[in-house]
C-alpha atoms as an extended CHARMM CRD file, in Angstrom:
* protein
*
       272  EXT
         1         1  PHE       CA             13.4290000000       18.1710000000       -1.6070000000  PROA      1               0.0000000000
         2         2  ARG       CA             16.7010000000       19.8030000000       -1.2130000000  PROA      2               0.0000000000
         3         3  GLU       CA             17.8860000000       16.8790000000        0.9730000000  PROA      3               0.0000000000
         4         4  ASN       CA             17.2530000000       14.4390000000       -1.8850000000  PROA      4               0.0000000000
         5         5  PHE       CA             19.4590000000       16.5660000000       -4.3370000000  PROA      5               0.0000000000
         6         6  ARG       CA             22.0040000000       17.3030000000       -1.5920000000  PROA      6               0.0000000000
         7         7  GLY       CA             24.1620000000       14.1690000000       -1.9030000000  PROA      7               0.0000000000
         8         8  LYS       CA             25.8670000000       14.7350000000       -5.1330000000  PROA      8               0.0000000000
         9         9  VAL       CA             27.7360000000       11.2780000000       -5.0470000000  PROA      9               0.0000000000
        10        10  LYS       CA             24.9290000000        9.4330000000       -4.4170000000  PROA      10              0.0000000000
        11        11  LEU       CA             22.7970000000       11.2660000000       -7.3330000000  PROA      11              0.0000000000
        12        12  VAL       CA             26.0110000000       10.7660000000       -9.7240000000  PROA      12              0.0000000000
        13        13  ILE       CA             25.8470000000        6.6740000000       -8.7690000000  PROA      13              0.0000000000
        14        14  GLN       CA             22.2600000000        6.7150000000       -9.4180000000  PROA      14              0.0000000000
        15        15  VAL       CA             22.5560000000        8.5200000000      -12.8300000000  PROA      15              0.0000000000
        16        16  VAL       CA             25.6510000000        5.9140000000      -13.6650000000  PROA      16              0.0000000000
        17        17  GLN       CA             23.4380000000        2.9130000000      -12.6920000000  PROA      17              0.0000000000
        18        18  GLN       CA             20.6110000000        3.7250000000      -14.7850000000  PROA      18              0.0000000000
        19        19  ILE       CA             22.6230000000        4.7590000000      -17.9240000000  PROA      19              0.0000000000
        20        20  SER       CA             24.6100000000        1.3670000000      -17.2630000000  PROA      20              0.0000000000
        21        21  LEU       CA             21.2700000000       -0.5940000000      -17.1460000000  PROA      21              0.0000000000
        22        22  GLY       CA             20.1050000000        1.0810000000      -20.4770000000  PROA      22              0.0000000000
        23        23  LEU       CA             23.3660000000        0.3010000000      -22.2160000000  PROA      23              0.0000000000
        24        24  ILE       CA             23.3470000000       -3.2990000000      -20.8920000000  PROA      24              0.0000000000
        25        25  TYR       CA             19.6210000000       -3.9220000000      -22.3770000000  PROA      25              0.0000000000
        26        26  GLY       CA             20.4690000000       -2.1550000000      -25.2890000000  PROA      26              0.0000000000
        27        27  GLY       CA             23.5130000000       -4.4330000000      -25.8970000000  PROA      27              0.0000000000
        28        28  ILE       CA             21.5850000000       -7.5080000000      -25.4770000000  PROA      28              0.0000000000
        29        29  TYR       CA             18.0880000000       -6.7280000000      -27.2540000000  PROA      29              0.0000000000
        30        30  THR       CA             17.4590000000       -5.6130000000      -30.5220000000  PROA      30              0.0000000000
        31        31  LEU       CA             13.8340000000       -5.7730000000      -31.2990000000  PROA      31              0.0000000000
        32        32  GLY       CA             12.1180000000       -6.3170000000      -34.7170000000  PROA      32              0.0000000000
        33        33  THR       CA              8.8630000000       -7.5540000000      -35.6960000000  PROA      33              0.0000000000
        34        34  ASN       CA              9.3910000000      -11.2850000000      -35.9940000000  PROA      34              0.0000000000
        35        35  GLN       CA              8.0310000000      -13.8940000000      -33.8890000000  PROA      35              0.0000000000
        36        36  ALA       CA             10.8390000000      -14.4420000000      -31.9200000000  PROA      36              0.0000000000
        37        37  SER       CA             10.4850000000      -10.6660000000      -30.6870000000  PROA      37              0.0000000000
        38        38  ILE       CA              7.3990000000      -11.3360000000      -29.0590000000  PROA      38              0.0000000000
        39        39  GLN       CA              9.4450000000      -13.3700000000      -26.3620000000  PROA      39              0.0000000000
        40        40  ASP       CA             12.0790000000      -10.8950000000      -26.1470000000  PROA      40              0.0000000000
        41        41  ARG       CA              9.7650000000       -8.0860000000      -25.5950000000  PROA      41              0.0000000000
        42        42  PHE       CA              8.1530000000       -9.6510000000      -22.7440000000  PROA      42              0.0000000000
        43        43  GLY       CA             11.6080000000      -10.5800000000      -21.3760000000  PROA      43              0.0000000000
        44        44  ILE       CA             12.7810000000       -7.2440000000      -21.4640000000  PROA      44              0.0000000000
        45        45  LEU       CA              9.6280000000       -5.7400000000      -19.9940000000  PROA      45              0.0000000000
        46        46  SER       CA              9.8640000000       -8.2150000000      -17.3990000000  PROA      46              0.0000000000
        47        47  LEU       CA             13.3500000000       -7.4360000000      -16.3790000000  PROA      47              0.0000000000
        48        48  ILE       CA             12.6210000000       -3.5680000000      -16.3730000000  PROA      48              0.0000000000
        49        49  ALA       CA              9.7360000000       -4.2850000000      -14.0580000000  PROA      49              0.0000000000
        50        50  ILE       CA             11.9770000000       -6.2570000000      -11.6840000000  PROA      50              0.0000000000
        51        51  GLY       CA             14.6590000000       -4.0100000000      -11.8870000000  PROA      51              0.0000000000
        52        52  SER       CA             12.8840000000       -0.6820000000      -11.0960000000  PROA      52              0.0000000000
        53        53  ALA       CA             11.1370000000       -2.3290000000       -8.2650000000  PROA      53              0.0000000000
        54        54  ASN       CA             14.3110000000       -3.9160000000       -6.8620000000  PROA      54              0.0000000000
        55        55  MET       CA             16.2250000000       -0.4750000000       -7.0290000000  PROA      55              0.0000000000
        56        56  ALA       CA             13.3300000000        1.9090000000       -5.7430000000  PROA      56              0.0000000000
        57        57  MET       CA             12.8220000000       -0.4410000000       -2.9870000000  PROA      57              0.0000000000
        58        58  ALA       CA             16.2490000000       -1.2310000000       -2.0680000000  PROA      58              0.0000000000
        59        59  SER       CA             17.2930000000        2.4680000000       -2.0250000000  PROA      59              0.0000000000
        60        60  THR       CA             14.5790000000        3.7840000000        0.0490000000  PROA      60              0.0000000000
        61        61  ILE       CA             14.9850000000        0.5600000000        2.6700000000  PROA      61              0.0000000000
        62        62  ARG       CA             18.6740000000        1.3050000000        2.9480000000  PROA      62              0.0000000000
        63        63  SER       CA             18.0930000000        5.3110000000        3.6530000000  PROA      63              0.0000000000
        64        64  PHE       CA             15.1230000000        5.7730000000        5.3560000000  PROA      64              0.0000000000
        65        65  PRO       CA             15.5160000000        4.0300000000        8.7350000000  PROA      65              0.0000000000
        66        66  LYS       CA             18.8890000000        6.2650000000        9.0800000000  PROA      66              0.0000000000
        67        67  GLU       CA             16.7060000000        9.3370000000        8.2590000000  PROA      67              0.0000000000
        68        68  LYS       CA             14.0670000000        7.7760000000       10.6210000000  PROA      68              0.0000000000
        69        69  ALA       CA             16.5620000000        8.0450000000       13.2950000000  PROA      69              0.0000000000
        70        70  ILE       CA             17.6990000000       11.6120000000       12.7800000000  PROA      70              0.0000000000
        71        71  ILE       CA             13.9920000000       12.9520000000       12.6940000000  PROA      71              0.0000000000
        72        72  SER       CA             12.6490000000       11.0500000000       15.5020000000  PROA      72              0.0000000000
        73        73  PRO       CA             13.9910000000       13.2390000000       18.2310000000  PROA      73              0.0000000000
        74        74  GLU       CA             12.7130000000       16.3010000000       16.0920000000  PROA      74              0.0000000000
        75        75  LEU       CA              9.0460000000       14.7330000000       15.9360000000  PROA      75              0.0000000000
        76        76  SER       CA              8.9850000000       13.6730000000       19.7070000000  PROA      76              0.0000000000
        77        77  GLY       CA             10.2890000000       17.4600000000       20.4840000000  PROA      77              0.0000000000
        78        78  LYS       CA              7.4550000000       18.7210000000       18.3790000000  PROA      78              0.0000000000
        79        79  LEU       CA              9.5620000000       20.7120000000       16.1810000000  PROA      79              0.0000000000
        80        80  TYR       CA              7.3110000000       19.8290000000       13.2900000000  PROA      80              0.0000000000
        81        81  GLY       CA              4.4300000000       17.4560000000       13.1480000000  PROA      81              0.0000000000
        82        82  THR       CA              4.5370000000       13.8070000000       11.5490000000  PROA      82              0.0000000000
        83        83  LEU       CA              2.1470000000       14.6920000000        9.1200000000  PROA      83              0.0000000000
        84        84  PRO       CA              3.8410000000       17.7370000000        7.1980000000  PROA      84              0.0000000000
        85        85  TYR       CA              6.9280000000       15.9220000000        7.2280000000  PROA      85              0.0000000000
        86        86  PHE       CA              5.6180000000       12.6900000000        5.8360000000  PROA      86              0.0000000000
        87        87  ILE       CA              3.4100000000       14.6930000000        3.0700000000  PROA      87              0.0000000000
        88        88  GLY       CA              6.7870000000       16.3620000000        2.0790000000  PROA      88              0.0000000000
        89        89  LYS       CA              8.8000000000       13.4820000000        2.0510000000  PROA      89              0.0000000000
        90        90  ALA       CA              6.6220000000       11.6980000000       -0.0390000000  PROA      90              0.0000000000
        91        91  ILE       CA              5.9140000000       14.6870000000       -2.5350000000  PROA      91              0.0000000000
        92        92  SER       CA              9.7410000000       15.1640000000       -2.8880000000  PROA      92              0.0000000000
        93        93  GLU       CA             10.3620000000       11.5150000000       -4.0430000000  PROA      93              0.0000000000
        94        94  ILE       CA              8.3350000000       12.0040000000       -7.0450000000  PROA      94              0.0000000000
        95        95  PRO       CA             10.6560000000       14.5620000000       -9.0500000000  PROA      95              0.0000000000
        96        96  GLN       CA             13.7840000000       12.3140000000       -8.4570000000  PROA      96              0.0000000000
        97        97  THR       CA             11.8520000000        9.0880000000       -9.5130000000  PROA      97              0.0000000000
        98        98  ALA       CA             10.7240000000       10.6750000000      -12.5370000000  PROA      98              0.0000000000
        99        99  PHE       CA             13.7030000000       12.0090000000      -13.4160000000  PROA      99              0.0000000000
       100       100  PHE       CA             16.0930000000        8.7280000000      -13.2710000000  PROA      100             0.0000000000
       101       101  ASN       CA             13.2220000000        6.6680000000      -14.8810000000  PROA      101             0.0000000000
       102       102  SER       CA             13.2490000000        9.0570000000      -17.6290000000  PROA      102             0.0000000000
       103       103  ILE       CA             17.3560000000        8.9070000000      -17.9010000000  PROA      103             0.0000000000
       104       104  PHE       CA             16.6810000000        4.9570000000      -18.1300000000  PROA      104             0.0000000000
       105       105  GLY       CA             13.6430000000        5.0000000000      -20.2520000000  PROA      105             0.0000000000
       106       106  ILE       CA             14.6130000000        7.1390000000      -22.8760000000  PROA      106             0.0000000000
       107       107  LEU       CA             18.1130000000        5.3190000000      -23.4760000000  PROA      107             0.0000000000
       108       108  VAL       CA             16.4970000000        1.8080000000      -23.6270000000  PROA      108             0.0000000000
       109       109  SER       CA             13.8540000000        2.8790000000      -25.7960000000  PROA      109             0.0000000000
       110       110  CYS       CA             16.4320000000        4.0430000000      -28.1890000000  PROA      110             0.0000000000
       111       111  LEU       CA             18.9590000000        1.2400000000      -28.1680000000  PROA      111             0.0000000000
       112       112  THR       CA             16.5050000000       -1.6050000000      -27.9230000000  PROA      112             0.0000000000
       113       113  GLY       CA             13.3370000000       -0.4670000000      -30.3830000000  PROA      113             0.0000000000
       114       114  LEU       CA             11.0090000000       -0.3990000000      -27.6140000000  PROA      114             0.0000000000
       115       115  ASN       CA              8.4200000000        2.2310000000      -27.5870000000  PROA      115             0.0000000000
       116       116  ASN       CA              8.0930000000        2.4110000000      -31.7290000000  PROA      116             0.0000000000
       117       117  SER       CA              6.1910000000        5.9610000000      -31.4910000000  PROA      117             0.0000000000
       118       118  ALA       CA              6.4330000000        9.0760000000      -29.3410000000  PROA      118             0.0000000000
       119       119  GLN       CA              2.8650000000        8.1680000000      -27.6030000000  PROA      119             0.0000000000
       120       120  LYS       CA              4.1170000000        5.1270000000      -26.6350000000  PROA      120             0.0000000000
       121       121  LEU       CA              7.4550000000        6.4050000000      -24.9840000000  PROA      121             0.0000000000
       122       122  ARG       CA              5.5140000000        9.2460000000      -23.0980000000  PROA      122             0.0000000000
       123       123  ARG       CA              3.3600000000        6.5640000000      -21.4420000000  PROA      123             0.0000000000
       124       124  PHE       CA              6.2410000000        4.0730000000      -20.9990000000  PROA      124             0.0000000000
       125       125  LEU       CA              8.1240000000        6.8710000000      -19.0500000000  PROA      125             0.0000000000
       126       126  VAL       CA              4.9690000000        7.7930000000      -17.0290000000  PROA      126             0.0000000000
       127       127  LEU       CA              4.2330000000        3.9420000000      -16.2880000000  PROA      127             0.0000000000
       128       128  ASN       CA              7.7050000000        3.3480000000      -15.2540000000  PROA      128             0.0000000000
       129       129  SER       CA              8.0260000000        6.3280000000      -13.0100000000  PROA      129             0.0000000000
       130       130  LEU       CA              4.6540000000        5.3130000000      -11.5130000000  PROA      130             0.0000000000
       131       131  HSD       CA              5.9780000000        1.7680000000      -11.0180000000  PROA      131             0.0000000000
       132       132  GLY       CA              9.1450000000        3.0120000000       -9.2090000000  PROA      132             0.0000000000
       133       133  LEU       CA              6.9160000000        5.3890000000       -7.0750000000  PROA      133             0.0000000000
       134       134  THR       CA              4.9650000000        2.3430000000       -5.8500000000  PROA      134             0.0000000000
       135       135  ALA       CA              7.8480000000        0.4540000000       -5.0150000000  PROA      135             0.0000000000
       136       136  GLN       CA              9.3860000000        3.2220000000       -3.3730000000  PROA      136             0.0000000000
       137       137  SER       CA              6.0890000000        3.8400000000       -1.1820000000  PROA      137             0.0000000000
       138       138  ALA       CA              6.4550000000        0.0960000000       -0.2260000000  PROA      138             0.0000000000
       139       139  GLY       CA             10.3190000000        0.6700000000        0.7960000000  PROA      139             0.0000000000
       140       140  LEU       CA              9.2950000000        3.3660000000        2.7620000000  PROA      140             0.0000000000
       141       141  MET       CA              6.3990000000        1.5860000000        4.5700000000  PROA      141             0.0000000000
       142       142  ILE       CA              9.0080000000       -1.3250000000        5.1420000000  PROA      142             0.0000000000
       143       143  GLY       CA             11.3740000000        1.4460000000        6.5520000000  PROA      143             0.0000000000
       144       144  ALA       CA              8.6820000000        3.2100000000        8.7400000000  PROA      144             0.0000000000
       145       145  ILE       CA              7.6450000000        0.0980000000       10.4790000000  PROA      145             0.0000000000
       146       146  SER       CA             10.9550000000       -1.4660000000       11.1260000000  PROA      146             0.0000000000
       147       147  PRO       CA             12.9440000000       -0.3190000000       14.5370000000  PROA      147             0.0000000000
       148       148  ASN       CA             16.2050000000       -0.2230000000       12.3640000000  PROA      148             0.0000000000
       149       149  SER       CA             17.7180000000       -0.8180000000        9.0310000000  PROA      149             0.0000000000
       150       150  ASP       CA             18.8280000000       -4.1500000000        9.7010000000  PROA      150             0.0000000000
       151       151  THR       CA             15.3150000000       -5.5710000000       10.2050000000  PROA      151             0.0000000000
       152       152  ALA       CA             14.2650000000       -3.4430000000        7.0600000000  PROA      152             0.0000000000
       153       153  LEU       CA             17.1470000000       -4.9880000000        4.9990000000  PROA      153             0.0000000000
       154       154  ALA       CA             16.1410000000       -8.5310000000        6.6270000000  PROA      154             0.0000000000
       155       155  LEU       CA             12.4510000000       -8.1150000000        5.2610000000  PROA      155             0.0000000000
       156       156  PHE       CA             13.2150000000       -6.9370000000        1.9790000000  PROA      156             0.0000000000
       157       157  PRO       CA             14.5480000000      -10.1060000000        0.2620000000  PROA      157             0.0000000000
       158       158  ALA       CA             11.2880000000      -12.1910000000        1.3980000000  PROA      158             0.0000000000
       159       159  ILE       CA              8.8030000000       -9.3790000000       -0.1170000000  PROA      159             0.0000000000
       160       160  MET       CA             11.1230000000       -9.0600000000       -3.1390000000  PROA      160             0.0000000000
       161       161  VAL       CA             10.6760000000      -12.6920000000       -3.8690000000  PROA      161             0.0000000000
       162       162  LEU       CA              7.2400000000      -12.8730000000       -3.1370000000  PROA      162             0.0000000000
       163       163  ASN       CA              6.3260000000      -10.0620000000       -5.6220000000  PROA      163             0.0000000000
       164       164  ILE       CA              8.4390000000      -12.0320000000       -8.1910000000  PROA      164             0.0000000000
       165       165  ILE       CA              6.8160000000      -15.2090000000       -7.9100000000  PROA      165             0.0000000000
       166       166  PHE       CA              3.2670000000      -13.5390000000       -7.9940000000  PROA      166             0.0000000000
       167       167  ASP       CA              3.9740000000      -11.2360000000      -11.1940000000  PROA      167             0.0000000000
       168       168  GLY       CA              1.3670000000      -12.5440000000      -13.1490000000  PROA      168             0.0000000000
       169       169  LYS       CA              3.5710000000      -14.7480000000      -15.6670000000  PROA      169             0.0000000000
       170       170  ASN       CA              5.2600000000      -17.1870000000      -13.1040000000  PROA      170             0.0000000000
       171       171  ILE       CA              2.0070000000      -18.8380000000      -11.8080000000  PROA      171             0.0000000000
       172       172  SER       CA             -1.5990000000      -18.2080000000      -12.9780000000  PROA      172             0.0000000000
       173       173  GLU       CA             -4.1550000000      -16.5590000000      -10.7930000000  PROA      173             0.0000000000
       174       174  GLU       CA             -6.1410000000      -19.8630000000      -11.0000000000  PROA      174             0.0000000000
       175       175  ASN       CA             -3.4370000000      -22.0780000000       -9.6730000000  PROA      175             0.0000000000
       176       176  THR       CA             -2.5970000000      -19.7280000000       -6.6220000000  PROA      176             0.0000000000
       177       177  PRO       CA             -3.2370000000      -21.1450000000       -3.3720000000  PROA      177             0.0000000000
       178       178  GLN       CA             -6.5900000000      -20.1250000000       -2.3860000000  PROA      178             0.0000000000
       179       179  LEU       CA             -5.1880000000      -18.2900000000        0.7100000000  PROA      179             0.0000000000
       180       180  LEU       CA             -2.4120000000      -16.3700000000       -1.1700000000  PROA      180             0.0000000000
       181       181  ARG       CA             -4.7750000000      -15.3620000000       -3.8930000000  PROA      181             0.0000000000
       182       182  TRP       CA             -4.8100000000      -11.6500000000       -2.6880000000  PROA      182             0.0000000000
       183       183  LEU       CA             -0.9400000000      -11.5540000000       -3.2670000000  PROA      183             0.0000000000
       184       184  PRO       CA             -1.1780000000      -10.9580000000       -6.9720000000  PROA      184             0.0000000000
       185       185  LYS       CA             -3.9230000000       -8.1130000000       -6.6840000000  PROA      185             0.0000000000
       186       186  VAL       CA             -1.0410000000       -6.0230000000       -4.4830000000  PROA      186             0.0000000000
       187       187  GLY       CA              2.0670000000       -7.3900000000       -6.4640000000  PROA      187             0.0000000000
       188       188  LEU       CA              4.3240000000       -4.3820000000       -7.3440000000  PROA      188             0.0000000000
       189       189  ILE       CA              5.9050000000       -6.2600000000      -10.2330000000  PROA      189             0.0000000000
       190       190  ARG       CA              2.6720000000       -7.8420000000      -11.4450000000  PROA      190             0.0000000000
       191       191  TRP       CA              1.1560000000       -4.4210000000      -12.0720000000  PROA      191             0.0000000000
       192       192  GLY       CA              4.2240000000       -2.8410000000      -13.3820000000  PROA      192             0.0000000000
       193       193  PHE       CA              4.7680000000       -5.4470000000      -15.8830000000  PROA      193             0.0000000000
       194       194  GLU       CA              1.1980000000       -5.6160000000      -17.0010000000  PROA      194             0.0000000000
       195       195  GLY       CA              1.1100000000       -1.8800000000      -17.7410000000  PROA      195             0.0000000000
       196       196  LEU       CA              4.5970000000       -1.8280000000      -19.5750000000  PROA      196             0.0000000000
       197       197  CYS       CA              3.2690000000       -5.0670000000      -21.8090000000  PROA      197             0.0000000000
       198       198  LEU       CA             -0.0220000000       -3.2340000000      -22.6310000000  PROA      198             0.0000000000
       199       199  ASN       CA              1.6860000000       -0.0740000000      -23.7030000000  PROA      199             0.0000000000
       200       200  GLU       CA              4.1720000000       -1.8410000000      -25.7620000000  PROA      200             0.0000000000
       201       201  PHE       CA              2.0420000000       -4.3090000000      -27.7500000000  PROA      201             0.0000000000
       202       202  GLU       CA             -0.7340000000       -1.7560000000      -28.6750000000  PROA      202             0.0000000000
       203       203  GLY       CA             -1.0770000000       -1.7770000000      -32.1170000000  PROA      203             0.0000000000
       204       204  LEU       CA              2.1100000000       -3.6680000000      -33.1100000000  PROA      204             0.0000000000
       205       205  LEU       CA              2.0200000000       -6.2470000000      -36.1280000000  PROA      205             0.0000000000
       206       206  PHE       CA              4.1980000000       -9.0790000000      -36.4350000000  PROA      206             0.0000000000
       207       207  ASP       CA              5.8540000000      -11.2140000000      -39.3310000000  PROA      207             0.0000000000
       208       208  THR       CA              4.2270000000      -14.7160000000      -39.7750000000  PROA      208             0.0000000000
       209       209  LYS       CA              6.9940000000      -15.7880000000      -41.9350000000  PROA      209             0.0000000000
       210       210  GLY       CA             10.6170000000      -17.3390000000      -40.6320000000  PROA      210             0.0000000000
       211       211  THR       CA             11.2770000000      -19.0010000000      -37.4810000000  PROA      211             0.0000000000
       212       212  GLN       CA              8.1850000000      -19.8460000000      -35.5060000000  PROA      212             0.0000000000
       213       213  ARG       CA              7.9330000000      -20.3760000000      -31.6010000000  PROA      213             0.0000000000
       214       214  GLY       CA              4.6400000000      -21.6860000000      -30.7540000000  PROA      214             0.0000000000
       215       215  PRO       CA              1.2810000000      -20.3800000000      -32.1310000000  PROA      215             0.0000000000
       216       216  ILE       CA              1.6410000000      -17.5890000000      -34.4010000000  PROA      216             0.0000000000
       217       217  ALA       CA              0.6190000000      -13.9920000000      -33.1140000000  PROA      217             0.0000000000
       218       218  ARG       CA              0.0050000000      -11.5900000000      -35.9230000000  PROA      218             0.0000000000
       219       219  ASN       CA             -0.5950000000       -8.4790000000      -33.8220000000  PROA      219             0.0000000000
       220       220  GLY       CA             -0.0910000000       -7.2960000000      -30.4160000000  PROA      220             0.0000000000
       221       221  ASP       CA             -3.4640000000       -8.2680000000      -28.9430000000  PROA      221             0.0000000000
       222       222  GLU       CA             -2.8030000000      -11.9870000000      -30.2060000000  PROA      222             0.0000000000
       223       223  ALA       CA              0.5910000000      -11.7360000000      -28.4170000000  PROA      223             0.0000000000
       224       224  LEU       CA             -1.0350000000      -10.3440000000      -25.0040000000  PROA      224             0.0000000000
       225       225  SER       CA             -3.4970000000      -13.0930000000      -24.9330000000  PROA      225             0.0000000000
       226       226  ARG       CA             -0.7400000000      -15.6100000000      -24.5190000000  PROA      226             0.0000000000
       227       227  PHE       CA              0.1620000000      -14.2450000000      -21.2360000000  PROA      227             0.0000000000
       228       228  GLY       CA             -3.4360000000      -13.7900000000      -20.1630000000  PROA      228             0.0000000000
       229       229  LEU       CA             -3.4580000000      -10.1070000000      -20.9160000000  PROA      229             0.0000000000
       230       230  SER       CA             -6.5040000000       -9.7180000000      -23.4130000000  PROA      230             0.0000000000
       231       231  GLY       CA             -9.0240000000       -7.4100000000      -22.4110000000  PROA      231             0.0000000000
       232       232  LYS       CA             -6.9370000000       -5.8430000000      -19.5760000000  PROA      232             0.0000000000
       233       233  ASN       CA             -6.3460000000       -1.8930000000      -20.2020000000  PROA      233             0.0000000000
       234       234  ILE       CA             -3.8060000000        0.6340000000      -18.7840000000  PROA      234             0.0000000000
       235       235  GLY       CA             -6.3460000000        2.7690000000      -16.6920000000  PROA      235             0.0000000000
       236       236  ASP       CA             -6.8290000000       -0.4900000000      -14.2050000000  PROA      236             0.0000000000
       237       237  VAL       CA             -3.1380000000       -0.7370000000      -13.9350000000  PROA      237             0.0000000000
       238       238  VAL       CA             -2.9240000000        3.1770000000      -13.0130000000  PROA      238             0.0000000000
       239       239  LYS       CA             -5.8950000000        2.9540000000      -10.8250000000  PROA      239             0.0000000000
       240       240  ALA       CA             -4.2310000000       -0.3810000000       -8.8500000000  PROA      240             0.0000000000
       241       241  GLN       CA             -0.8910000000        1.1180000000       -8.3790000000  PROA      241             0.0000000000
       242       242  THR       CA             -2.1630000000        4.5770000000       -7.1360000000  PROA      242             0.0000000000
       243       243  ILE       CA             -4.3650000000        2.3470000000       -4.5310000000  PROA      243             0.0000000000
       244       244  ILE       CA             -1.2000000000        0.4400000000       -3.4250000000  PROA      244             0.0000000000
       245       245  THR       CA              1.0440000000        3.6410000000       -3.4460000000  PROA      245             0.0000000000
       246       246  SER       CA             -1.7720000000        5.5510000000       -1.0650000000  PROA      246             0.0000000000
       247       247  THR       CA             -2.0790000000        2.7430000000        1.0900000000  PROA      247             0.0000000000
       248       248  CYS       CA              1.6130000000        2.1930000000        1.4800000000  PROA      248             0.0000000000
       249       249  TRP       CA              1.9220000000        5.8550000000        2.1760000000  PROA      249             0.0000000000
       250       250  PHE       CA             -0.8900000000        5.8170000000        4.8780000000  PROA      250             0.0000000000
       251       251  LEU       CA              0.8860000000        2.6230000000        6.6760000000  PROA      251             0.0000000000
       252       252  SER       CA              4.0830000000        4.1610000000        6.7010000000  PROA      252             0.0000000000
       253       253  PHE       CA              2.3500000000        7.4180000000        8.1130000000  PROA      253             0.0000000000
       254       254  LEU       CA              1.0680000000        4.9650000000       10.9510000000  PROA      254             0.0000000000
       255       255  GLY       CA              4.2820000000        3.4450000000       11.5770000000  PROA      255             0.0000000000
       256       256  LEU       CA              6.2100000000        6.5210000000       11.9180000000  PROA      256             0.0000000000
       257       257  THR       CA              3.6040000000        7.7470000000       14.3740000000  PROA      257             0.0000000000
       258       258  LEU       CA              3.4750000000        4.7080000000       16.4330000000  PROA      258             0.0000000000
       259       259  THR       CA              7.5650000000        4.0470000000       16.4110000000  PROA      259             0.0000000000
       260       260  LYS       CA              8.4140000000        7.5600000000       17.1110000000  PROA      260             0.0000000000
       261       261  GLN       CA             10.8560000000        8.0430000000       20.3830000000  PROA      261             0.0000000000
       262       262  LYS       CA              8.7880000000        9.0690000000       23.4370000000  PROA      262             0.0000000000
       263       263  PHE       CA             10.5900000000       10.9660000000       26.4200000000  PROA      263             0.0000000000
       264       264  GLN       CA              9.8170000000       11.1140000000       30.1920000000  PROA      264             0.0000000000
       265       265  VAL       CA              8.7450000000       14.6240000000       31.0470000000  PROA      265             0.0000000000
       266       266  MET       CA             11.0320000000       15.7220000000       33.8680000000  PROA      266             0.0000000000
       267       267  GLU       CA              9.6100000000       17.6060000000       36.5800000000  PROA      267             0.0000000000
       268       268  ALA       CA             11.1730000000       20.1650000000       38.8320000000  PROA      268             0.0000000000
       269       269  PRO       CA             12.7060000000       18.7400000000       42.0620000000  PROA      269             0.0000000000
       270       270  GLY       CA             10.5840000000       18.8070000000       45.0560000000  PROA      270             0.0000000000
       271       271  ARG       CA              7.2460000000       18.6220000000       42.9540000000  PROA      271             0.0000000000
       272       272  LYS       CA              4.8260000000       15.9060000000       43.7130000000  PROA      272             0.0000000000
């Protein structure tokens, strides 16, 4: 935990990054209750899901392979065990993830008109933090199984592109090739986007007058049905992201265990 908050320059950059993103979204989006705002809401929530996953994965992938190179000799020397280190590492990421996502979430909600109630804002902060933690766990897994940072960084774009393609809105599950239908089920962006949408559109009412874009949606449920999200619930989103996070942590632990350095034990001269 102390290590995460020790790099003050890095922390300042991350805070500035979150504030800048919030100001950019706030300068572009002003959400109302007309029909056009439905598309705007889906658009900004998609950008939030993609941006949060991208930043969480990228920061972990860049930093963890370097940290791994430092701790590998210590693990091999049995100064501490792999499991205690990994548990501490995973738990220490939670406060930092929640802190940065809360800064962004509060700012973007105030400036754009997202989350028009205190309950929605609280759920948004929890869902976005969980989404960031899930993406961070995936980055940790990539860093743990990669022999060096170059390999991890080379894997990152391909994994990110796949998550964007199978995010739930670029291709329907019915038209996904049979061999790839498992990908949407483990999609980081798909579950993050779905959870944010279910939270945002709950209880919303839209004006039916003025400029119309396609079929009229009178309320949030009708708007969600356009994206095939009717009948979904936030509980399923939390369950899916918890399973993905736990699986990534487990695979990270295995990767760290199997790739740690091994040294030849030296014997005293003259011994056979």
